[in-house]
Structure formats: structure tokens, C-alpha cells
mmCIF file of C-alpha atoms in Angstrom:
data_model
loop_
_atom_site.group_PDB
_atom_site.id
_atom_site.type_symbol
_atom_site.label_atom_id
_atom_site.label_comp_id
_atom_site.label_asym_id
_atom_site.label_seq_id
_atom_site.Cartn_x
_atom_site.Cartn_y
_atom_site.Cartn_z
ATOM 1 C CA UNK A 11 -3.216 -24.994 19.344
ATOM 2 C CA UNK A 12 -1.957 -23.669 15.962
ATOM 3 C CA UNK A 13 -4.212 -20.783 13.890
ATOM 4 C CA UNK A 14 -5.627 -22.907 11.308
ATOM 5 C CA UNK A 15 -4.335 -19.914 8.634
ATOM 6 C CA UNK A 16 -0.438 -20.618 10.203
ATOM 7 C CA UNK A 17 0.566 -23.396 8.640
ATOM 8 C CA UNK A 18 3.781 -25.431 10.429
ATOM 9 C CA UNK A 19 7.017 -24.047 9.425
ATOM 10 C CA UNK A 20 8.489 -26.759 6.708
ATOM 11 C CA UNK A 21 4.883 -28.607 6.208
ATOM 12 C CA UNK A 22 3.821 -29.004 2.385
ATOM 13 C CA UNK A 23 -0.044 -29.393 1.905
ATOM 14 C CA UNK A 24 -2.632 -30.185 -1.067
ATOM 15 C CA UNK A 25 -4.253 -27.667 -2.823
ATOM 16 C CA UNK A 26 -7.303 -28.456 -0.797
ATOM 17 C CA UNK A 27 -5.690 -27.962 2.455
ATOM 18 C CA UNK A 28 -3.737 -24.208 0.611
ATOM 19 C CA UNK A 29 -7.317 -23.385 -0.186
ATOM 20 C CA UNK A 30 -9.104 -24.531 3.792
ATOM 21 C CA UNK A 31 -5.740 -21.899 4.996
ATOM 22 C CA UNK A 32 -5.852 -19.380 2.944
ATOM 23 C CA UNK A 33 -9.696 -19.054 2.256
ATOM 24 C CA UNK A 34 -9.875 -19.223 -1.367
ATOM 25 C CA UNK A 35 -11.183 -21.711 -3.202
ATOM 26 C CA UNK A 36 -9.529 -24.754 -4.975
ATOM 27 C CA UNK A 37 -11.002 -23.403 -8.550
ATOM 28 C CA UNK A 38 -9.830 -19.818 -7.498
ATOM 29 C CA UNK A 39 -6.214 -21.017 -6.961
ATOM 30 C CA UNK A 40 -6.108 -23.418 -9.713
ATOM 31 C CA UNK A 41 -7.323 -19.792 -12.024
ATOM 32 C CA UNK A 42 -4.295 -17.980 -10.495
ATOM 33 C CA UNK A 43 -1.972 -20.675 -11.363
ATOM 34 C CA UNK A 44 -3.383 -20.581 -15.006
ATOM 35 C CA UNK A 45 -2.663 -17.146 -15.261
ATOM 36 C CA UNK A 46 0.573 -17.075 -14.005
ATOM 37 C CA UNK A 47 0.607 -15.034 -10.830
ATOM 38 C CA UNK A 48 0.603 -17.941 -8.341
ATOM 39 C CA UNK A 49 3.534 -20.511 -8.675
ATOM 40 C CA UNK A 50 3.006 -24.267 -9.500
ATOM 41 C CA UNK A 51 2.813 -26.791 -6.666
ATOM 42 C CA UNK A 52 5.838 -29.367 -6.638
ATOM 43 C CA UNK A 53 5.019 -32.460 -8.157
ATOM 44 C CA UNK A 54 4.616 -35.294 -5.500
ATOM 45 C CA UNK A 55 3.952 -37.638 -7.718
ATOM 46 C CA UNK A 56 1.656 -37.751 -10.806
ATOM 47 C CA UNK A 57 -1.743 -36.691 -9.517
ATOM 48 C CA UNK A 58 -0.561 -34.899 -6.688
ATOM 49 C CA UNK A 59 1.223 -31.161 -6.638
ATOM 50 C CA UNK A 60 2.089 -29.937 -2.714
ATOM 51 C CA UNK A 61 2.371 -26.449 -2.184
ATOM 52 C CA UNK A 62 4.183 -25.056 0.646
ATOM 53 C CA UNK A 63 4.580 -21.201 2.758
ATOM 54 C CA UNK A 64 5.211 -19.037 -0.441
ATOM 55 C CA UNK A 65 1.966 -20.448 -1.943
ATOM 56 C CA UNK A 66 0.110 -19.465 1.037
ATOM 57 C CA UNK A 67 1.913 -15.886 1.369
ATOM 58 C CA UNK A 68 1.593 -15.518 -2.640
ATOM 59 C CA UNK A 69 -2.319 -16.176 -2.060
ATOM 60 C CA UNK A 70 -2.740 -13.573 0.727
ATOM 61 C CA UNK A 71 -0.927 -10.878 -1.290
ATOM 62 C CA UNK A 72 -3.254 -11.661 -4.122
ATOM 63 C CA UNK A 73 -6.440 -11.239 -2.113
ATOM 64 C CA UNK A 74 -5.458 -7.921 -0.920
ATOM 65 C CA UNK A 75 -4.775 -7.140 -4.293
ATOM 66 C CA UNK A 76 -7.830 -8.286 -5.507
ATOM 67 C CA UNK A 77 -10.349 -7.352 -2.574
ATOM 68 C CA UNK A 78 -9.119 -4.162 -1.811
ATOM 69 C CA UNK A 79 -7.407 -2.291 -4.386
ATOM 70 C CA UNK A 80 -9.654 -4.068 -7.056
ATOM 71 C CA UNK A 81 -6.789 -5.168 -9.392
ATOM 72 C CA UNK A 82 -7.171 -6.945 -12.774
ATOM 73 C CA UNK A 83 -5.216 -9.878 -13.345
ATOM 74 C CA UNK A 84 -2.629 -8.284 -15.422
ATOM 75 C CA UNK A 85 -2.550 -5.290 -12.269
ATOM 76 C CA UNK A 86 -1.868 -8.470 -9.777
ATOM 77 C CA UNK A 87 1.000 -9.651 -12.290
ATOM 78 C CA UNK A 88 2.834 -7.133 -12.805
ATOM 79 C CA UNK A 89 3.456 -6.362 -9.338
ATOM 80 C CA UNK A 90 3.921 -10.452 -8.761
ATOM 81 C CA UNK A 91 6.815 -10.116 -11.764
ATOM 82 C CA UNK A 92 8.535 -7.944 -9.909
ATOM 83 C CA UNK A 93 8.321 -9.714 -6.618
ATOM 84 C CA UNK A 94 9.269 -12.645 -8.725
ATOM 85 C CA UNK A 95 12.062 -11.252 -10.482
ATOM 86 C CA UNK A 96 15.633 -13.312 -9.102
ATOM 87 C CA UNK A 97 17.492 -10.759 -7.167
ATOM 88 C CA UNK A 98 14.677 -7.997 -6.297
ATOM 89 C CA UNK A 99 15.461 -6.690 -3.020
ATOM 90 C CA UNK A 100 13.332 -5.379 -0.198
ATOM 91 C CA UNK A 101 13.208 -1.856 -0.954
ATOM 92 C CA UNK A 102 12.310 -2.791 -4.770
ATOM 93 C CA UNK A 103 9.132 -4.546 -3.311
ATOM 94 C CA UNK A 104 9.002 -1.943 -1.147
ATOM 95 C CA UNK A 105 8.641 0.643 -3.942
ATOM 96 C CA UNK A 106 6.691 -1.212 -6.782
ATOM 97 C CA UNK A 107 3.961 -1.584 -3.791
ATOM 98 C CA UNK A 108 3.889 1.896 -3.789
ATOM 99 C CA UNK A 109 3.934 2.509 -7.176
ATOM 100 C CA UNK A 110 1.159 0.051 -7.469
ATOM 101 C CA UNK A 111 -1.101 1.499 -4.376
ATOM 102 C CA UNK A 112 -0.303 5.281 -5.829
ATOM 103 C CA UNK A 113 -1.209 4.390 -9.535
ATOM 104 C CA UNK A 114 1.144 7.636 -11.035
ATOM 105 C CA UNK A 115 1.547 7.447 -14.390
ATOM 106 C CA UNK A 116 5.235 7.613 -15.484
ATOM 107 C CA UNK A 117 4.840 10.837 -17.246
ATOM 108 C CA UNK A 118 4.568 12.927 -14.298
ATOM 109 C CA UNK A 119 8.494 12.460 -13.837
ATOM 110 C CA UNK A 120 8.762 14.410 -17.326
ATOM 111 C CA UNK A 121 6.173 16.273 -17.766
ATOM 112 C CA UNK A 122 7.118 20.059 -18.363
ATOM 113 C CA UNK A 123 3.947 21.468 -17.246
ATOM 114 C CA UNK A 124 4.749 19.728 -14.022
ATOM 115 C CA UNK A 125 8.669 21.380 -13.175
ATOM 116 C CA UNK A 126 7.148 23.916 -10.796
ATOM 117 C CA UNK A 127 5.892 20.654 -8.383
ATOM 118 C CA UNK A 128 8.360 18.942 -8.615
ATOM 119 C CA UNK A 129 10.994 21.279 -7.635
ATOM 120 C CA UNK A 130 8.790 21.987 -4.793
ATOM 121 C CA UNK A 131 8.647 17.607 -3.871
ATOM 122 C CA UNK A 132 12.791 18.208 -4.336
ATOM 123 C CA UNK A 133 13.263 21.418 -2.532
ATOM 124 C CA UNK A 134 11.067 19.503 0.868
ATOM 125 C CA UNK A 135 12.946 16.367 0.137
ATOM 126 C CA UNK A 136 16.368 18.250 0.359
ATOM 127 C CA UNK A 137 15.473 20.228 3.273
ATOM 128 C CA UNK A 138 14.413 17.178 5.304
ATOM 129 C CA UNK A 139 17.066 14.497 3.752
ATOM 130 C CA UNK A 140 14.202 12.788 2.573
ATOM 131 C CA UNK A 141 15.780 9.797 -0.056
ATOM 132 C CA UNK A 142 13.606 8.349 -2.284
ATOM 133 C CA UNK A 143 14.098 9.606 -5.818
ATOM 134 C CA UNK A 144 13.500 8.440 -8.273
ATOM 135 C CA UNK A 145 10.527 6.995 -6.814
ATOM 136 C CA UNK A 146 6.522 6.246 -6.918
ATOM 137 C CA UNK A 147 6.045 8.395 -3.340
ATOM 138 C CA UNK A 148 7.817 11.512 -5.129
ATOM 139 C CA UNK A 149 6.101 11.687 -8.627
ATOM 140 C CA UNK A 150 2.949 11.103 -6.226
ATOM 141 C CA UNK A 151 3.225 14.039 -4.534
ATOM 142 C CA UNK A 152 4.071 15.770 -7.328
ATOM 143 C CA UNK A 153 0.942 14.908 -9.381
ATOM 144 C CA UNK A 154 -1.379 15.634 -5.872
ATOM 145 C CA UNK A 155 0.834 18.861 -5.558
ATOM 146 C CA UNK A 156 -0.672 19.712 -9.144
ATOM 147 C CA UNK A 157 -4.233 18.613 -8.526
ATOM 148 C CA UNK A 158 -4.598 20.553 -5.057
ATOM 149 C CA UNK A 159 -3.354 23.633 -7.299
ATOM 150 C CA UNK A 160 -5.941 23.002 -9.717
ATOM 151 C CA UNK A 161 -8.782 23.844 -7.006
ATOM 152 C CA UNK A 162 -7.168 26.652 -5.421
ATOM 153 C CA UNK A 163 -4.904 25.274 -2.696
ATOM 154 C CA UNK A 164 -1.491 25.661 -4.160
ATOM 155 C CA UNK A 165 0.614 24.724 -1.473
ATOM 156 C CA UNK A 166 4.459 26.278 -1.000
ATOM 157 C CA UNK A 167 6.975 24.170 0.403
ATOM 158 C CA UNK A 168 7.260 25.726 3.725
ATOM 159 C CA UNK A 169 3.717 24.169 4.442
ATOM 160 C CA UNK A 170 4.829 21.206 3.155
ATOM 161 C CA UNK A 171 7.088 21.467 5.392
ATOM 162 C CA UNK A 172 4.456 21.893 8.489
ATOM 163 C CA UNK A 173 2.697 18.268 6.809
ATOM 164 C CA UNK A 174 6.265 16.822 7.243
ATOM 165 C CA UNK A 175 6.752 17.794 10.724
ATOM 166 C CA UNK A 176 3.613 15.767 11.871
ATOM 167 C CA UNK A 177 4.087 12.895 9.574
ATOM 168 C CA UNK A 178 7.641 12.550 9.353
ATOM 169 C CA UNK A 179 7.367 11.012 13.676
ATOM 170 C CA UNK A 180 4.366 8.698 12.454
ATOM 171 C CA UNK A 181 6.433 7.478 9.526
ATOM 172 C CA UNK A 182 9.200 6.487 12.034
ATOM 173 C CA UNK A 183 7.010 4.702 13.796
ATOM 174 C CA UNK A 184 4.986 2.921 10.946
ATOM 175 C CA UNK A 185 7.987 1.330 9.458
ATOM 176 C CA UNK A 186 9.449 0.433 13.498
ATOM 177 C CA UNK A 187 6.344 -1.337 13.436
ATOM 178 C CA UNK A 188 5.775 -2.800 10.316
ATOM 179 C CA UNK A 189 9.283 -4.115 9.698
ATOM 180 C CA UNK A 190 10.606 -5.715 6.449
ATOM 181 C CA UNK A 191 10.600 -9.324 7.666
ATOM 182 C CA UNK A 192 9.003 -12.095 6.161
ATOM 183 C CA UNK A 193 8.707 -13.396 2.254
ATOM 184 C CA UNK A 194 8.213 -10.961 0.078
ATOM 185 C CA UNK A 195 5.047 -11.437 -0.684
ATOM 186 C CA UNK A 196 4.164 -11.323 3.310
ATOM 187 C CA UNK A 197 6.263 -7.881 2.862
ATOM 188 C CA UNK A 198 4.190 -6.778 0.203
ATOM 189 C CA UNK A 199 0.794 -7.697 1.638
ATOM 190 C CA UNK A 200 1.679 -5.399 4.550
ATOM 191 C CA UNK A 201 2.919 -2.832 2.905
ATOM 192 C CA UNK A 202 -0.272 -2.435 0.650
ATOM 193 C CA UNK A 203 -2.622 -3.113 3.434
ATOM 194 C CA UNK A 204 -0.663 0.034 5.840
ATOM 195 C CA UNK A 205 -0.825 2.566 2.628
ATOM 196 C CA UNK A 206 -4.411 1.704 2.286
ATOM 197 C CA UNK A 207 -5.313 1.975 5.991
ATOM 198 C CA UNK A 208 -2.733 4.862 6.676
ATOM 199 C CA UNK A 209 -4.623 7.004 3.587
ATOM 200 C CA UNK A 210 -7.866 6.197 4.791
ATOM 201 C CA UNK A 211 -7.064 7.629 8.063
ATOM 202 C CA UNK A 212 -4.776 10.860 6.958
ATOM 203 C CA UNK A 213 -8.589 11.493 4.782
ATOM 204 C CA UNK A 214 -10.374 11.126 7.887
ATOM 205 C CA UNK A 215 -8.638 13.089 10.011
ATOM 206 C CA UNK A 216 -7.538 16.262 7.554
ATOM 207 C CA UNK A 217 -12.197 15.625 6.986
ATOM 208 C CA UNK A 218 -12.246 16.540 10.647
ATOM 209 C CA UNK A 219 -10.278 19.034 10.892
ATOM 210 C CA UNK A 220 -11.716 20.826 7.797
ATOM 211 C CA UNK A 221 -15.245 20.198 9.176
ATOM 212 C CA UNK A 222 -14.813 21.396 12.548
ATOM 213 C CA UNK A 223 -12.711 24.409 10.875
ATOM 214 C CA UNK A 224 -15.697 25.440 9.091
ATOM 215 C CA UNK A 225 -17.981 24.674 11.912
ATOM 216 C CA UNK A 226 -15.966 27.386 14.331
ATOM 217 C CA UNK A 227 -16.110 29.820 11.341
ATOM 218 C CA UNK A 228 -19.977 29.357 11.798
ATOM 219 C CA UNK A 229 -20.172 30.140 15.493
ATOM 220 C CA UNK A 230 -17.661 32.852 15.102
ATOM 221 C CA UNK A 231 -19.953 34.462 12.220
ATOM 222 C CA UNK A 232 -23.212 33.919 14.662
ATOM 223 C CA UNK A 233 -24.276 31.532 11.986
ATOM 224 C CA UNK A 234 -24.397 28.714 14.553
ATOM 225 C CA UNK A 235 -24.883 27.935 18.148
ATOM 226 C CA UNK A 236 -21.834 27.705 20.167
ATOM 227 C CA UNK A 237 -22.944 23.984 21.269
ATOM 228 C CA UNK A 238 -23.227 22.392 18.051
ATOM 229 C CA UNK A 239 -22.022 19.027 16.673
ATOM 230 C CA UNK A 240 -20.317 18.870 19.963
ATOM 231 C CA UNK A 241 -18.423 15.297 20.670
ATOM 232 C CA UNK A 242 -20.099 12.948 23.589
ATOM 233 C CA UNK A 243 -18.895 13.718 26.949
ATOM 234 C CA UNK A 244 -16.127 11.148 27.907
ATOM 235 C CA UNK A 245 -17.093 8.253 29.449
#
């Protein structure tokens, strides 16, 4: 038996039928055509528009916007006007989902109280033959480059070069994983739903690390017992 979210390859359905697959309902979907960032059903006949895979893709991308990074309307269209935009590749979608998950200003590219981190994004990007410029990733580290400075961890590029070296493998196999098949809105959904998940998890684990750093400092200082906040024992 078929998913009931998988619709057929080729098979146009209702709006009821879009709304029972994609889990949003028929007032919700006739809102985002109003708006303009999901496309019209065809016309079957006077009463009757049919929508077909891109609706369905278009409507997942638009609850991930929606639900997860909390975007306005005018957030969801002007990623969907790109997407939209005859002749965007892969990599463009690619990008502007980036750009849209990162939210960095433009200014960061220019701004001159900002040369020292960026020549320090360049300088790792050359060593490693990272590509990506110009580019949301880039002016994002940049502007985090800045921020970390800001409370006292002003990072060189040799240890960005050390956060490379672990991430750089991962990254590999993120995008093996991932792939860019599929519409691109299906492309996009991905992509926004993996940078969400992937920061979420770099947070936890750099939390961990910095907690049990400062928990060892403890024990070392005879501040706490040598068995605390130990893991369970494996099972």
C-alpha cells in the first residue's frame, strides 16, 4: 500500500484531497494561494482547480517554513520567488535556503568594522579550497566570527582551522546523504530542515563539551567529587 502523504507519480487531486496529503487545511491552502506563495491549481473545468506534485512539495516547504523557522508570509515569499524564478538552479536554492536559515544581513559583506573577520572566513576558505563566495555561509561566519569576539573568544584562523578538520568529513557526508534530487521545493525543504537539525546538534554537542570541560576543572580544583554527573553505565 501507498503512504497516504505519496501521492502517485502523474495523479492530479482536489484541493481537498492536497489538503488530506499534505495536512493542511483547505482554508490554509486556499490563504497561501491568495498570497501568492503557493501556485494556482489547473482549471478542470469551472468549479474545479486540480493540483498536482509541485503543489504538494510547495506545501511541505511552506510548513517547514512556517512551523519551524517561524516565517512571515512575506519571509515564505521571498524565498518561494526565488525558487520560482525561470532558470534558478540547484545551487541558487541551495544558497537562498541558507541565506534564509542564517538570516545575515547584507551589510556584513561591506561593513568596514568587519575586514578583520572576514579576511580570517577568506584566509580558512583559501587554505581549505573552500568555494562559496560570495555567499550566505561566508558573511555568516563572518558576523558569528565578530559576535564570539565580542565576549572574549576571538578565534584565529588556525582554530578555525581545527573546527574545519572535524566538520569538513561530516559535511561530506551530509550532502552524500542528502543529495540534490527532487523539485526544488522538495530540495529546499531538506535543506532547511538539515541546517536546522545539524545546528541544533553542533549546540548540543560544543554544550557538552563545555560542560563537562568545566566539570573536570572542578574535580581538578577539589571543588567536586571525582564521580560526579557521571553518564549511566552502558547497557
Amino acid at each position: 500500500m501507498r503512504p497516504r502523504d505519496v501521492p502517485r507519480e502523474g495523479k492530479d487531486v482536489k484541493l481537498s484531497e492536497l489538503a488530506d496529503r499534505s495536512g493542511v487545511s483547505t482554508t490554509t491552502l486556499k490563504h497561501w494561494i491568495r498570497v501568492g506563495v503557493l501556485p494556482a491549481g489547473r482549471l478542470r473545468n469551472r468549479t474545479t482547480a486540480i493540483y498536482e506534485q509541485r503543489h504538494l512539495d510547495r506545501a511541505r516547504l511552506i510548513l517547514v517554513l512556517r512551523d519551524v523557522y517561524r516565517a512571515s508570509t512575506a519571509e515564505i515569499r521571498s524565498l518561494t520567488e526565488v525558487i520560482d524564478t525561470e532558470g534558478t538552479t540547484t545551487l541558487e536554492v541551495m544558497n537562498a535556503c541558507q541565506e534564509f536559515a542564517l538570516g545575515v544581513p547584507e551589510h556584513v559583506a561591506t561593513d568596514p568594522d568587519l575586514a578583520g573577520y572576514r579576511e580570517r572566513t577568506f584566509e580558512l576558505m583559501r587554505r581549505r579550497d573552500w568555494r562559496g563566495y560570495p555567499g550566505a555561509a561566508e558573511r555568516g561566519l563572518t558576523s558569528a566570527l565578530a559576535q564570539a569576539a565580542d565576549v572574549g573568544l576571538d578565534y584565529d584562523v588556525d582554530e578555525l582551522m581545527e573546527y574545519a578538520d572535524a566538520l569538513e568529513p561530516l559535511a561530506g557526508r551530509n550532502v552524500a546523504a542528502l543529495g540534490p534530487t527532487g523539485s526544488p521545493d522538495e530540495v529546499a525543504r531538506r535543506m532547511l530542515l538539515a541546517v536546522n537539525a545539524r545546528a541544533r546538534q553542533l549546540v548540543a554537542v560544543s554544550s557538552l563539551a563545555h560542560a563537562a570541560a568545566s566539570i573536570r576543572s572542578a574535580i581538578e580544583r577539589g571543588d567536586a567529587p571525582a564521580d560526579i554527573a557521571m553518564p549511566p553505565p552502558a547497557r
